[in-house]
Amino acid sequence: MGILMTNTDESPFAAAHPGDGEKWRAALAPMCPDCAFPVYAVKDGRFPKHVGAHDGFIITGSPASVNDLAPWLDRLFGLIREAVAAGVPLFGACFGHQAIALALGGAVEDNPGGWVFGTITTEVKAPAPWMEAGQVRQ
């Protein structure tokens, strides 16, 4: 399982704590102690050579916006489309799921109410074929 690290926070606070790659490894290792979880700092231009070399990818969170014009984002979106075309599973956390949505043709917009941390109730208005219309998610 490859970990695509997108966190652009380079503040002193972030530097004093484990990075996102280390946190995801620590969370996953007990479930699969013999598995490798290579971390790719995609925000620094470090990408896996072949998507098929991994059983799946986790795309981490980030304070960056998927709507930024950073060159690494174009590469990330291409990798996402390549992984989907190859049937390689993806999991996105926060920024990661926004990147998946945008790469696959969705839209990501600023919340007029500002940042939200935690859970909110959402309603599916225009479902994808695999969704049920009118679902409420909490």
Coordinates of N, CA and C in Angstrom, one line a residue:
M1 N 0.9 -1.2 0.0 CA 0.0 0.0 0.0 C 0.9 1.2 0.0
G2 N 0.8 2.0 -1.1 CA 1.6 3.2 -1.1 C 0.9 4.4 -0.5
I3 N 1.6 5.2 0.2 CA 1.1 6.4 0.9 C 1.5 7.6 0.1
L4 N 0.6 8.3 -0.4 CA 0.9 9.6 -1.2 C 0.7 10.7 -0.2
M5 N 1.9 11.2 0.3 CA 1.9 12.3 1.3 C 1.8 13.6 0.6
T6 N 0.7 14.3 0.9 CA 0.4 15.6 0.3 C 0.5 16.8 1.3
N7 N 0.8 16.6 2.5 CA 0.7 17.6 3.5 C 1.8 18.6 3.3
T8 N 1.4 19.9 3.1 CA 2.4 21.0 2.8 C 2.7 21.8 4.0
D9 N 2.2 21.4 5.2 CA 2.5 22.1 6.4 C 3.9 21.9 6.8
E10 N 4.7 23.0 6.7 CA 6.1 22.9 7.2 C 6.4 23.8 8.3
S11 N 5.4 24.0 9.1 CA 5.5 24.9 10.3 C 6.3 24.2 11.4
P12 N 6.8 25.0 12.4 CA 7.5 24.4 13.5 C 6.7 23.4 14.2
F13 N 5.4 23.6 14.4 CA 4.5 22.6 15.0 C 4.5 21.3 14.3
A14 N 4.4 21.4 12.9 CA 4.4 20.1 12.1 C 5.7 19.4 12.2
A15 N 6.8 20.2 12.2 CA 8.1 19.6 12.3 C 8.4 18.9 13.6
A16 N 7.7 19.3 14.6 CA 7.9 18.7 16.0 C 7.1 17.5 16.2
H17 N 6.3 17.0 15.2 CA 5.5 15.9 15.3 C 5.7 14.9 14.2
P18 N 5.3 13.6 14.3 CA 5.4 12.7 13.2 C 4.7 13.2 12.0
G19 N 5.3 12.9 10.8 CA 4.7 13.3 9.6 C 3.5 12.4 9.2
D20 N 2.8 12.8 8.2 CA 1.6 12.0 7.8 C 2.0 10.6 7.4
G21 N 3.1 10.5 6.7 CA 3.5 9.1 6.3 C 3.7 8.2 7.5
E22 N 4.4 8.7 8.5 CA 4.7 7.9 9.7 C 3.4 7.6 10.4
K23 N 2.5 8.6 10.5 CA 1.2 8.3 11.2 C 0.4 7.2 10.5
W24 N 0.4 7.3 9.1 CA -0.4 6.3 8.4 C 0.3 4.9 8.6
R25 N 1.6 4.9 8.5 CA 2.3 3.6 8.7 C 2.0 3.0 10.1
A26 N 2.0 3.8 11.1 CA 1.8 3.4 12.5 C 0.3 2.9 12.6
A27 N -0.6 3.5 11.9 CA -2.0 3.0 12.0 C -2.2 1.7 11.2
L28 N -1.5 1.5 10.1 CA -1.7 0.3 9.3 C -0.9 -0.9 9.7
A29 N 0.3 -0.7 10.2 CA 1.2 -1.8 10.5 C 0.7 -2.8 11.4
P30 N -0.1 -2.5 12.5 CA -0.7 -3.6 13.3 C -1.6 -4.5 12.5
M31 N -2.3 -4.0 11.5 CA -3.2 -4.8 10.7 C -2.5 -5.7 9.7
C32 N -1.2 -5.3 9.3 CA -0.5 -6.1 8.3 C 1.0 -5.9 8.6
P33 N 1.5 -6.5 9.7 CA 2.9 -6.3 10.1 C 3.9 -6.7 9.0
D34 N 3.6 -7.5 8.1 CA 4.6 -7.9 7.1 C 4.5 -7.1 5.8
C35 N 3.6 -6.1 5.8 CA 3.4 -5.3 4.6 C 4.3 -4.1 4.6
A36 N 4.6 -3.6 3.4 CA 5.4 -2.4 3.3 C 4.5 -1.3 3.0
F37 N 4.8 -0.1 3.5 CA 3.9 1.1 3.3 C 4.9 2.2 2.9
P38 N 5.4 2.2 1.6 CA 6.3 3.2 1.2 C 5.5 4.6 1.1
V39 N 6.3 5.6 1.5 CA 5.7 7.0 1.5 C 6.3 7.7 0.4
Y40 N 5.4 8.4 -0.4 CA 5.9 9.2 -1.5 C 5.5 10.6 -1.2
A41 N 6.4 11.5 -1.1 CA 6.1 12.9 -0.8 C 5.8 13.6 -2.1
V42 N 4.6 13.4 -2.6 CA 4.1 13.9 -3.9 C 4.2 15.4 -4.0
K43 N 4.0 16.0 -2.8 CA 4.0 17.5 -2.8 C 5.4 18.0 -3.1
D44 N 6.4 17.1 -2.9 CA 7.8 17.5 -3.3 C 8.2 16.9 -4.6
G45 N 7.3 16.3 -5.4 CA 7.6 15.8 -6.7 C 8.0 14.3 -6.7
R46 N 7.9 13.7 -5.5 CA 8.3 12.2 -5.4 C 7.1 11.4 -5.6
F47 N 7.0 10.7 -6.7 CA 5.9 9.8 -7.1 C 6.3 8.4 -7.3
P48 N 5.4 7.4 -7.2 CA 5.8 6.1 -7.5 C 6.0 5.9 -9.0
K49 N 6.9 5.0 -9.4 CA 7.2 4.8 -10.8 C 6.1 4.1 -11.5
H50 N 5.4 3.2 -10.9 CA 4.3 2.4 -11.5 C 3.2 2.2 -10.5
V51 N 2.0 2.6 -10.9 CA 0.9 2.4 -10.0 C 0.6 0.9 -9.7
G52 N 0.8 0.1 -10.7 CA 0.6 -1.3 -10.6 C 1.5 -2.1 -9.6
A53 N 2.6 -1.4 -9.1 CA 3.5 -2.0 -8.2 C 2.9 -2.0 -6.8
H54 N 1.8 -1.4 -6.6 CA 1.2 -1.3 -5.2 C -0.2 -1.9 -5.2
D55 N -0.6 -2.4 -4.1 CA -2.0 -3.0 -4.0 C -3.0 -1.9 -3.8
G56 N -2.6 -0.7 -3.6 CA -3.5 0.4 -3.4 C -2.8 1.7 -3.0
F57 N -3.5 2.8 -2.8 CA -2.8 4.0 -2.4 C -3.7 4.7 -1.4
I58 N -3.1 5.4 -0.4 CA -3.8 6.3 0.5 C -3.3 7.7 0.1
I59 N -4.2 8.6 -0.1 CA -3.8 10.0 -0.3 C -4.1 10.8 0.9
T60 N -3.1 11.4 1.5 CA -3.2 12.0 2.8 C -3.9 13.3 2.8
G61 N -4.2 13.9 3.9 CA -4.7 15.2 4.0 C -3.6 16.3 3.8
S62 N -4.1 17.5 3.6 CA -3.2 18.6 3.4 C -3.9 20.0 3.6
P63 N -3.2 21.0 4.0 CA -3.8 22.3 4.0 C -3.8 22.9 2.6
A64 N -3.2 22.3 1.6 CA -3.2 22.8 0.3 C -4.6 22.7 -0.3
S65 N -4.9 23.4 -1.3 CA -6.2 23.3 -2.0 C -6.0 22.5 -3.3
V66 N -7.0 21.6 -3.6 CA -6.9 20.9 -4.8 C -7.1 21.8 -6.0
N67 N -7.6 23.0 -5.8 CA -7.8 24.0 -6.9 C -6.6 24.9 -7.1
D68 N -5.5 24.6 -6.3 CA -4.2 25.4 -6.6 C -3.7 25.0 -7.9
L69 N -2.8 25.8 -8.4 CA -2.1 25.5 -9.7 C -0.7 24.9 -9.6
A70 N -0.5 24.2 -8.5 CA 0.8 23.6 -8.2 C 1.1 22.5 -9.2
P71 N 2.3 22.4 -9.8 CA 2.6 21.3 -10.8 C 2.4 19.9 -10.2
W72 N 2.7 19.7 -8.9 CA 2.6 18.4 -8.3 C 1.1 17.9 -8.3
L73 N 0.2 18.9 -8.3 CA -1.2 18.5 -8.3 C -1.6 17.8 -9.7
D74 N -1.1 18.4 -10.8 CA -1.4 17.8 -12.1 C -0.9 16.4 -12.1
R75 N 0.3 16.2 -11.6 CA 0.8 14.8 -11.6 C 0.0 13.9 -10.7
L76 N -0.4 14.4 -9.6 CA -1.3 13.6 -8.7 C -2.6 13.2 -9.3
F77 N -3.2 14.2 -10.0 CA -4.5 13.9 -10.7 C -4.3 12.8 -11.7
G78 N -3.2 12.9 -12.5 CA -2.9 11.9 -13.5 C -2.7 10.5 -12.9
L79 N -2.0 10.5 -11.8 CA -1.7 9.2 -11.1 C -3.1 8.6 -10.6
I80 N -4.0 9.5 -10.1 CA -5.3 9.0 -9.6 C -6.0 8.4 -10.8
R81 N -6.1 9.1 -12.0 CA -6.8 8.5 -13.1 C -6.1 7.2 -13.6
E82 N -4.8 7.2 -13.6 CA -4.1 5.9 -14.0 C -4.4 4.8 -13.0
A83 N -4.5 5.1 -11.7 CA -4.8 4.0 -10.7 C -6.2 3.5 -11.0
V84 N -7.1 4.4 -11.2 CA -8.5 4.0 -11.4 C -8.6 3.1 -12.6
A85 N -8.0 3.6 -13.7 CA -8.0 2.8 -15.0 C -7.4 1.4 -14.8
A86 N -6.4 1.3 -13.9 CA -5.8 0.0 -13.7 C -6.5 -0.8 -12.6
G87 N -7.5 -0.3 -12.0 CA -8.2 -1.0 -11.0 C -7.5 -1.0 -9.6
V88 N -6.6 -0.1 -9.4 CA -5.8 0.0 -8.2 C -6.7 0.8 -7.2
P89 N -7.0 0.2 -6.0 CA -7.9 0.9 -5.0 C -7.2 2.2 -4.5
L90 N -8.1 3.2 -4.2 CA -7.6 4.4 -3.6 C -8.4 4.8 -2.4
F91 N -7.8 5.4 -1.4 CA -8.5 5.9 -0.2 C -7.9 7.3 -0.1
G92 N -8.8 8.3 0.1 CA -8.4 9.7 0.3 C -8.9 10.2 1.6
A93 N -8.1 10.8 2.4 CA -8.4 11.4 3.7 C -8.5 12.9 3.5
C94 N -9.6 13.5 3.6 CA -9.8 15.0 3.6 C -9.4 15.5 2.2
F95 N -8.2 16.1 2.1 CA -7.7 16.6 0.8 C -7.6 15.5 -0.2
G96 N -7.3 14.3 0.3 CA -7.2 13.1 -0.6 C -8.4 12.8 -1.3
H97 N -9.6 12.8 -0.6 CA -10.8 12.5 -1.3 C -11.3 13.6 -2.2
Q98 N -10.9 14.8 -1.9 CA -11.2 16.0 -2.8 C -10.3 15.8 -4.1
A99 N -9.1 15.4 -3.9 CA -8.2 15.2 -5.1 C -8.8 14.1 -6.0
I100 N -9.3 13.0 -5.4 CA -9.9 11.9 -6.2 C -11.1 12.4 -6.9
A101 N -12.0 13.2 -6.2 CA -13.2 13.7 -6.9 C -12.8 14.6 -8.0
L102 N -11.9 15.5 -7.9 CA -11.6 16.4 -8.9 C -10.9 15.7 -10.1
A103 N -10.0 14.8 -9.8 CA -9.3 14.1 -10.9 C -10.3 13.2 -11.7
L104 N -11.4 12.8 -11.1 CA -12.3 12.0 -11.8 C -13.5 12.8 -12.4
G105 N -13.4 14.1 -12.4 CA -14.4 14.9 -13.1 C -15.4 15.6 -12.2
G106 N -15.2 15.5 -10.9 CA -16.1 16.2 -9.9 C -15.6 17.6 -9.8
A107 N -16.3 18.3 -8.9 CA -16.0 19.7 -8.6 C -15.7 19.9 -7.1
V108 N -14.8 20.7 -6.8 CA -14.5 21.0 -5.4 C -14.5 22.5 -5.2
E109 N -15.3 23.0 -4.4 CA -15.5 24.4 -4.2 C -15.3 24.8 -2.7
D110 N -14.9 26.1 -2.5 CA -14.8 26.6 -1.1 C -16.2 26.5 -0.4
N111 N -16.1 26.2 0.9 CA -17.4 26.2 1.7 C -17.6 27.6 2.1
P112 N -18.8 28.2 1.7 CA -19.1 29.6 2.0 C -19.1 29.8 3.5
G113 N -19.3 28.7 4.3 CA -19.3 28.9 5.8 C -17.9 28.7 6.4
G114 N -16.8 28.5 5.5 CA -15.5 28.4 6.0 C -15.1 27.0 6.3
W115 N -13.9 26.8 6.9 CA -13.4 25.5 7.2 C -14.3 24.7 8.2
V116 N -14.4 23.4 8.0 CA -15.2 22.6 9.0 C -14.2 21.5 9.4
F117 N -14.1 21.3 10.7 CA -13.3 20.2 11.2 C -14.2 19.3 12.0
G118 N -14.3 18.0 11.7 CA -15.2 17.1 12.3 C -16.2 16.5 11.4
T119 N -17.4 16.3 11.8 CA -18.4 15.6 11.0 C -19.5 16.6 10.7
I120 N -20.1 16.5 9.6 CA -21.3 17.2 9.2 C -22.3 16.3 8.5
T121 N -23.5 16.7 8.5 CA -24.5 15.9 7.7 C -24.5 16.4 6.3
T122 N -24.5 15.4 5.4 CA -24.6 15.8 3.9 C -25.7 15.0 3.3
E123 N -26.2 15.5 2.2 CA -27.2 14.8 1.4 C -26.7 14.6 0.0
V124 N -26.8 13.4 -0.6 CA -26.4 13.2 -2.0 C -27.5 13.8 -2.8
K125 N -27.2 14.8 -3.7 CA -28.2 15.4 -4.5 C -28.2 14.8 -5.9
A126 N -27.0 14.6 -6.4 CA -26.8 14.0 -7.8 C -26.0 12.8 -7.7
P127 N -26.6 11.6 -7.4 CA -25.8 10.4 -7.1 C -25.1 9.9 -8.4
A128 N -23.9 9.3 -8.1 CA -23.2 8.5 -9.0 C -24.0 7.2 -9.2
P129 N -23.7 6.5 -10.3 CA -24.5 5.3 -10.5 C -24.5 4.3 -9.4
W130 N -23.4 4.3 -8.6 CA -23.3 3.3 -7.5 C -23.9 3.8 -6.2
M131 N -24.5 5.0 -6.2 CA -25.1 5.6 -5.0 C -26.6 5.5 -5.0
E132 N -27.2 5.6 -3.9 CA -28.7 5.7 -3.8 C -29.1 7.1 -3.7
A133 N -30.0 7.6 -4.5 CA -30.5 8.9 -4.4 C -31.1 9.2 -3.0
G134 N -30.9 10.5 -2.6 CA -31.5 10.9 -1.3 C -30.8 10.4 -0.1
Q135 N -29.7 9.7 -0.2 CA -29.0 9.2 1.0 C -28.6 10.4 1.8
V136 N -28.7 10.2 3.1 CA -28.2 11.2 4.1 C -27.0 10.5 4.8
R137 N -25.9 11.2 4.8 CA -24.7 10.6 5.4 C -24.3 11.4 6.6
Q138 N -24.0 10.8 7.7 CA -23.6 11.5 8.9 C -22.3 10.9 9.4

